Amino acid sequence: AQTVTQSQPEMSVQEAETVTLSCTYDTSESDYYLFWYKQPPSRQMILVIRQEAYKQQNATENRFSVNFQKAAKSFSLKISDSQLGDAAMYFCAYRIDTGTASKLTFGTGTRLQVTL
Amino acid sequence: DAGITQSPRYKITETGRQVTLMCHQTWSHSYMFWYRQDLGHGLRLIYYSAAADITDKGEVPDGYVVSRSKTENFPLTLESATRSQTSVYFCASSDRFTYQETQYFGPGTRLLVL
């Protein structure tokens, strides 16, 4: 079974600083997608960034970037120039094609606090 | 507005009662999913649907029933609610069956079973 591990239950960063959230996963598949979702206090799950496993280049979305290490099965999220609005739970997720539907497997989340 | 909506947003019920959580999406996405979110578990898949009248079990289907008579709706029913089903429930949808497709989530329903 595929698993996703987020070893940091909570992280804190000062406004304007950079923070990295860790994620590791376990799979025997070669084709898959990785995602980071943000869940603010409103509880809405918002896609932050996605990475295709077949791409060596790390994905970037404005202040958000990933460090994808396929051999190490690691997928960390870097948030640059942190803002107060970045405070949220962040979930790493993994997705494969099962043939009939693509299923997301989530980690347990990292709560990010942003301080002044 | 287009998107994915869930109702009710909050629900309190008693053990043994039947509860139905509604999910509606306006994108005409083929795939729809139900997840539950519990502390320490992240989100876990309950059921999913590939199209109208096609549903399948996820990781934690016991105690739940789904149906999908129309593409845009995917209700989740707890036939006889138990306290262990107290959770936050998220509906999601995606356009195609390929794993490249992003899933978009609704705002969630908080369910408390007394």
PDB file of N, CA, C and O in Angstrom, chain B residues 7-23 34 46 63-67 74-83 85-87 89 109-114:
ATOM      1  N   SER B   7     -23.668  20.408   1.115  1.00  0.00           N
ATOM      2  CA  SER B   7     -24.686  20.792   2.094  1.00  0.00           C
ATOM      3  C   SER B   7     -25.126  19.582   2.894  1.00  0.00           C
ATOM      4  O   SER B   7     -25.137  18.457   2.371  1.00  0.00           O
ATOM      5  N   PRO B   8     -25.447  19.781   4.175  1.00  0.00           N
ATOM      6  CA  PRO B   8     -25.257  21.017   4.915  1.00  0.00           C
ATOM      7  C   PRO B   8     -23.788  21.244   5.238  1.00  0.00           C
ATOM      8  O   PRO B   8     -22.966  20.365   5.011  1.00  0.00           O
ATOM      9  N   ARG B   9     -23.436  22.401   5.719  1.00  0.00           N
ATOM     10  CA  ARG B   9     -22.063  22.658   6.123  1.00  0.00           C
ATOM     11  C   ARG B   9     -21.802  22.123   7.531  1.00  0.00           C
ATOM     12  O   ARG B   9     -20.680  21.735   7.849  1.00  0.00           O
ATOM     13  N   TYR B  10     -22.836  22.091   8.340  1.00  0.00           N
ATOM     14  CA  TYR B  10     -22.736  21.571   9.696  1.00  0.00           C
ATOM     15  C   TYR B  10     -23.968  20.719   9.981  1.00  0.00           C
ATOM     16  O   TYR B  10     -25.074  21.063   9.574  1.00  0.00           O
ATOM     17  N   LYS B  11     -23.742  19.613  10.683  1.00  0.00           N
ATOM     18  CA  LYS B  11     -24.860  18.723  10.986  1.00  0.00           C
ATOM     19  C   LYS B  11     -24.608  18.035  12.307  1.00  0.00           C
ATOM     20  O   LYS B  11     -23.513  17.510  12.544  1.00  0.00           O
ATOM     21  N   ILE B  12     -25.623  18.045  13.162  1.00  0.00           N
ATOM     22  CA  ILE B  12     -25.583  17.290  14.406  1.00  0.00           C
ATOM     23  C   ILE B  12     -26.694  16.260  14.340  1.00  0.00           C
ATOM     24  O   ILE B  12     -27.837  16.587  14.025  1.00  0.00           O
ATOM     25  N   THR B  13     -26.366  15.024  14.634  1.00  0.00           N
ATOM     26  CA  THR B  13     -27.363  13.967  14.597  1.00  0.00           C
ATOM     27  C   THR B  13     -27.124  13.010  15.761  1.00  0.00           C
ATOM     28  O   THR B  13     -26.170  13.170  16.528  1.00  0.00           O
ATOM     29  N   GLU B  14     -28.004  12.048  15.879  1.00  0.00           N
ATOM     30  CA  GLU B  14     -27.888  11.077  16.967  1.00  0.00           C
ATOM     31  C   GLU B  14     -27.529   9.702  16.425  1.00  0.00           C
ATOM     32  O   GLU B  14     -27.818   9.381  15.263  1.00  0.00           O
ATOM     33  N   THR B  15     -26.937   8.927  17.256  1.00  0.00           N
ATOM     34  CA  THR B  15     -26.584   7.551  16.894  1.00  0.00           C
ATOM     35  C   THR B  15     -27.811   6.801  16.387  1.00  0.00           C
ATOM     36  O   THR B  15     -28.885   6.893  16.979  1.00  0.00           O
ATOM     37  N   GLY B  16     -27.626   6.101  15.277  1.00  0.00           N
ATOM     38  CA  GLY B  16     -28.696   5.298  14.706  1.00  0.00           C
ATOM     39  C   GLY B  16     -29.523   5.995  13.646  1.00  0.00           C
ATOM     40  O   GLY B  16     -30.264   5.340  12.906  1.00  0.00           O
ATOM     41  N   ARG B  17     -29.399   7.290  13.528  1.00  0.00           N
ATOM     42  CA  ARG B  17     -30.186   8.019  12.528  1.00  0.00           C
ATOM     43  C   ARG B  17     -29.508   7.951  11.161  1.00  0.00           C
ATOM     44  O   ARG B  17     -28.298   7.786  11.051  1.00  0.00           O
ATOM     45  N   GLN B  18     -30.323   8.093  10.148  1.00  0.00           N
ATOM     46  CA  GLN B  18     -29.796   8.163   8.783  1.00  0.00           C
ATOM     47  C   GLN B  18     -29.502   9.615   8.436  1.00  0.00           C
ATOM     48  O   GLN B  18     -30.298  10.516   8.726  1.00  0.00           O
ATOM     49  N   VAL B  19     -28.359   9.821   7.829  1.00  0.00           N
ATOM     50  CA  VAL B  19     -27.930  11.177   7.447  1.00  0.00           C
ATOM     51  C   VAL B  19     -27.440  11.146   6.009  1.00  0.00           C
ATOM     52  O   VAL B  19     -26.727  10.212   5.620  1.00  0.00           O
ATOM     53  N   THR B  20     -27.832  12.153   5.236  1.00  0.00           N
ATOM     54  CA  THR B  20     -27.338  12.269   3.866  1.00  0.00           C
ATOM     55  C   THR B  20     -26.621  13.584   3.687  1.00  0.00           C
ATOM     56  O   THR B  20     -27.162  14.647   3.993  1.00  0.00           O
ATOM     57  N   LEU B  21     -25.404  13.498   3.195  1.00  0.00           N
ATOM     58  CA  LEU B  21     -24.600  14.670   2.875  1.00  0.00           C
ATOM     59  C   LEU B  21     -24.620  14.854   1.366  1.00  0.00           C
ATOM     60  O   LEU B  21     -24.397  13.896   0.612  1.00  0.00           O
ATOM     61  N   MET B  22     -24.868  16.089   0.956  1.00  0.00           N
ATOM     62  CA  MET B  22     -25.009  16.356  -0.475  1.00  0.00           C
ATOM     63  C   MET B  22     -23.748  16.987  -1.046  1.00  0.00           C
ATOM     64  O   MET B  22     -23.049  17.740  -0.369  1.00  0.00           O
ATOM     65  N   CYS B  23     -23.501  16.664  -2.306  1.00  0.00           N
ATOM     66  CA  CYS B  23     -22.388  17.250  -3.042  1.00  0.00           C
ATOM     67  C   CYS B  23     -22.848  17.558  -4.457  1.00  0.00           C
ATOM     68  O   CYS B  23     -23.446  16.693  -5.112  1.00  0.00           O
ATOM     69  N   TRP B  34     -15.591  11.077  -2.227  1.00  0.00           N
ATOM     70  CA  TRP B  34     -15.903  11.460  -0.853  1.00  0.00           C
ATOM     71  C   TRP B  34     -14.737  11.054   0.054  1.00  0.00           C
ATOM     72  O   TRP B  34     -14.273   9.896   0.011  1.00  0.00           O
ATOM     73  N   ILE B  46     -13.519   7.503   0.998  1.00  0.00           N
ATOM     74  CA  ILE B  46     -14.639   6.653   1.400  1.00  0.00           C
ATOM     75  C   ILE B  46     -15.192   5.917   0.175  1.00  0.00           C
ATOM     76  O   ILE B  46     -15.255   4.691   0.138  1.00  0.00           O
ATOM     77  N   GLY B  63     -20.269   1.421   6.483  1.00  0.00           N
ATOM     78  CA  GLY B  63     -21.232   2.296   7.132  1.00  0.00           C
ATOM     79  C   GLY B  63     -21.731   3.417   6.235  1.00  0.00           C
ATOM     80  O   GLY B  63     -22.559   4.220   6.666  1.00  0.00           O
ATOM     81  N   TYR B  64     -21.251   3.462   5.012  1.00  0.00           N
ATOM     82  CA  TYR B  64     -21.627   4.519   4.073  1.00  0.00           C
ATOM     83  C   TYR B  64     -22.225   3.914   2.801  1.00  0.00           C
ATOM     84  O   TYR B  64     -21.866   2.816   2.404  1.00  0.00           O
ATOM     85  N   VAL B  65     -23.125   4.702   2.201  1.00  0.00           N
ATOM     86  CA  VAL B  65     -23.719   4.322   0.926  1.00  0.00           C
ATOM     87  C   VAL B  65     -23.691   5.544   0.018  1.00  0.00           C
ATOM     88  O   VAL B  65     -23.922   6.667   0.472  1.00  0.00           O
ATOM     89  N   VAL B  66     -23.401   5.329  -1.256  1.00  0.00           N
ATOM     90  CA  VAL B  66     -23.413   6.436  -2.216  1.00  0.00           C
ATOM     91  C   VAL B  66     -24.291   6.064  -3.394  1.00  0.00           C
ATOM     92  O   VAL B  66     -24.602   4.895  -3.636  1.00  0.00           O
ATOM     93  N   SER B  67     -24.664   7.093  -4.107  1.00  0.00           N
ATOM     94  CA  SER B  67     -25.396   6.918  -5.355  1.00  0.00           C
ATOM     95  C   SER B  67     -24.996   8.043  -6.285  1.00  0.00           C
ATOM     96  O   SER B  67     -24.523   9.092  -5.840  1.00  0.00           O
ATOM     97  N   PHE B  74     -23.537  13.811  -6.054  1.00  0.00           N
ATOM     98  CA  PHE B  74     -22.940  12.597  -5.494  1.00  0.00           C
ATOM     99  C   PHE B  74     -23.221  12.572  -3.992  1.00  0.00           C
ATOM    100  O   PHE B  74     -22.362  12.898  -3.178  1.00  0.00           O
ATOM    101  N   PRO B  75     -24.423  12.175  -3.596  1.00  0.00           N
ATOM    102  CA  PRO B  75     -24.757  12.156  -2.170  1.00  0.00           C
ATOM    103  C   PRO B  75     -24.114  10.999  -1.423  1.00  0.00           C
ATOM    104  O   PRO B  75     -23.943   9.900  -1.967  1.00  0.00           O
ATOM    105  N   LEU B  76     -23.788  11.267  -0.173  1.00  0.00           N
ATOM    106  CA  LEU B  76     -23.213  10.263   0.727  1.00  0.00           C
ATOM    107  C   LEU B  76     -24.193  10.047   1.872  1.00  0.00           C
ATOM    108  O   LEU B  76     -24.572  11.004   2.550  1.00  0.00           O
ATOM    109  N   THR B  77     -24.591   8.803   2.098  1.00  0.00           N
ATOM    110  CA  THR B  77     -25.555   8.490   3.145  1.00  0.00           C
ATOM    111  C   THR B  77     -24.929   7.624   4.229  1.00  0.00           C
ATOM    112  O   THR B  77     -24.272   6.624   3.913  1.00  0.00           O
ATOM    113  N   LEU B  78     -25.142   8.044   5.458  1.00  0.00           N
ATOM    114  CA  LEU B  78     -24.804   7.213   6.607  1.00  0.00           C
ATOM    115  C   LEU B  78     -26.104   6.538   7.015  1.00  0.00           C
ATOM    116  O   LEU B  78     -27.031   7.197   7.486  1.00  0.00           O
ATOM    117  N   GLU B  79     -26.198   5.254   6.803  1.00  0.00           N
ATOM    118  CA  GLU B  79     -27.479   4.567   6.985  1.00  0.00           C
ATOM    119  C   GLU B  79     -27.902   4.516   8.448  1.00  0.00           C
ATOM    120  O   GLU B  79     -29.082   4.654   8.770  1.00  0.00           O
ATOM    121  N   SER B  80     -26.951   4.334   9.326  1.00  0.00           N
ATOM    122  CA  SER B  80     -27.216   4.304  10.768  1.00  0.00           C
ATOM    123  C   SER B  80     -25.984   4.902  11.449  1.00  0.00           C
ATOM    124  O   SER B  80     -25.016   4.195  11.716  1.00  0.00           O
ATOM    125  N   ALA B  81     -26.045   6.191  11.687  1.00  0.00           N
ATOM    126  CA  ALA B  81     -24.858   6.925  12.123  1.00  0.00           C
ATOM    127  C   ALA B  81     -24.300   6.391  13.448  1.00  0.00           C
ATOM    128  O   ALA B  81     -25.053   6.018  14.365  1.00  0.00           O
ATOM    129  N   THR B  82     -22.991   6.363  13.517  1.00  0.00           N
ATOM    130  CA  THR B  82     -22.283   5.968  14.749  1.00  0.00           C
ATOM    131  C   THR B  82     -21.351   7.103  15.170  1.00  0.00           C
ATOM    132  O   THR B  82     -20.984   7.954  14.356  1.00  0.00           O
ATOM    133  N   ARG B  83     -20.949   7.099  16.422  1.00  0.00           N
ATOM    134  CA  ARG B  83     -20.086   8.167  16.928  1.00  0.00           C
ATOM    135  C   ARG B  83     -18.746   8.203  16.201  1.00  0.00           C
ATOM    136  O   ARG B  83     -18.143   9.257  16.046  1.00  0.00           O
ATOM    137  N   GLN B  85     -18.307   8.019  13.243  1.00  0.00           N
ATOM    138  CA  GLN B  85     -18.464   8.727  11.978  1.00  0.00           C
ATOM    139  C   GLN B  85     -18.477  10.243  12.165  1.00  0.00           C
ATOM    140  O   GLN B  85     -18.630  10.985  11.191  1.00  0.00           O
ATOM    141  N   THR B  86     -18.297  10.700  13.377  1.00  0.00           N
ATOM    142  CA  THR B  86     -18.074  12.127  13.603  1.00  0.00           C
ATOM    143  C   THR B  86     -16.783  12.515  12.907  1.00  0.00           C
ATOM    144  O   THR B  86     -15.721  11.949  13.169  1.00  0.00           O
ATOM    145  N   SER B  87     -16.879  13.483  12.004  1.00  0.00           N
ATOM    146  CA  SER B  87     -15.729  13.802  11.175  1.00  0.00           C
ATOM    147  C   SER B  87     -16.058  15.024  10.322  1.00  0.00           C
ATOM    148  O   SER B  87     -17.164  15.562  10.378  1.00  0.00           O
ATOM    149  N   TYR B  89     -16.304  15.896   6.371  1.00  0.00           N
ATOM    150  CA  TYR B  89     -16.437  15.176   5.113  1.00  0.00           C
ATOM    151  C   TYR B  89     -16.217  16.133   3.941  1.00  0.00           C
ATOM    152  O   TYR B  89     -16.803  17.204   3.877  1.00  0.00           O
ATOM    153  N   THR B 109     -18.185  19.330   5.108  1.00  0.00           N
ATOM    154  CA  THR B 109     -19.338  19.239   6.007  1.00  0.00           C
ATOM    155  C   THR B 109     -18.842  18.685   7.335  1.00  0.00           C
ATOM    156  O   THR B 109     -18.251  17.615   7.374  1.00  0.00           O
ATOM    157  N   ARG B 110     -19.119  19.446   8.397  1.00  0.00           N
ATOM    158  CA  ARG B 110     -18.766  18.972   9.735  1.00  0.00           C
ATOM    159  C   ARG B 110     -19.937  18.196  10.313  1.00  0.00           C
ATOM    160  O   ARG B 110     -21.025  18.748  10.449  1.00  0.00           O
ATOM    161  N   LEU B 111     -19.702  16.935  10.621  1.00  0.00           N
ATOM    162  CA  LEU B 111     -20.762  16.084  11.150  1.00  0.00           C
ATOM    163  C   LEU B 111     -20.414  15.650  12.569  1.00  0.00           C
ATOM    164  O   LEU B 111     -19.332  15.137  12.822  1.00  0.00           O
ATOM    165  N   LEU B 112     -21.364  15.868  13.469  1.00  0.00           N
ATOM    166  CA  LEU B 112     -21.219  15.424  14.854  1.00  0.00           C
ATOM    167  C   LEU B 112     -22.311  14.415  15.153  1.00  0.00           C
ATOM    168  O   LEU B 112     -23.496  14.716  14.983  1.00  0.00           O
ATOM    169  N   VAL B 113     -21.908  13.233  15.566  1.00  0.00           N
ATOM    170  CA  VAL B 113     -22.867  12.185  15.921  1.00  0.00           C
ATOM    171  C   VAL B 113     -22.840  12.000  17.436  1.00  0.00           C
ATOM    172  O   VAL B 113     -21.802  11.642  18.004  1.00  0.00           O
ATOM    173  N   LEU B 114     -23.974  12.285  18.062  1.00  0.00           N
ATOM    174  CA  LEU B 114     -24.053  12.210  19.530  1.00  0.00           C
ATOM    175  C   LEU B 114     -24.485  10.829  20.004  1.00  0.00           C
ATOM    176  O   LEU B 114     -25.192  10.115  19.284  1.00  0.00           O
TER     177      LEU B 114
END
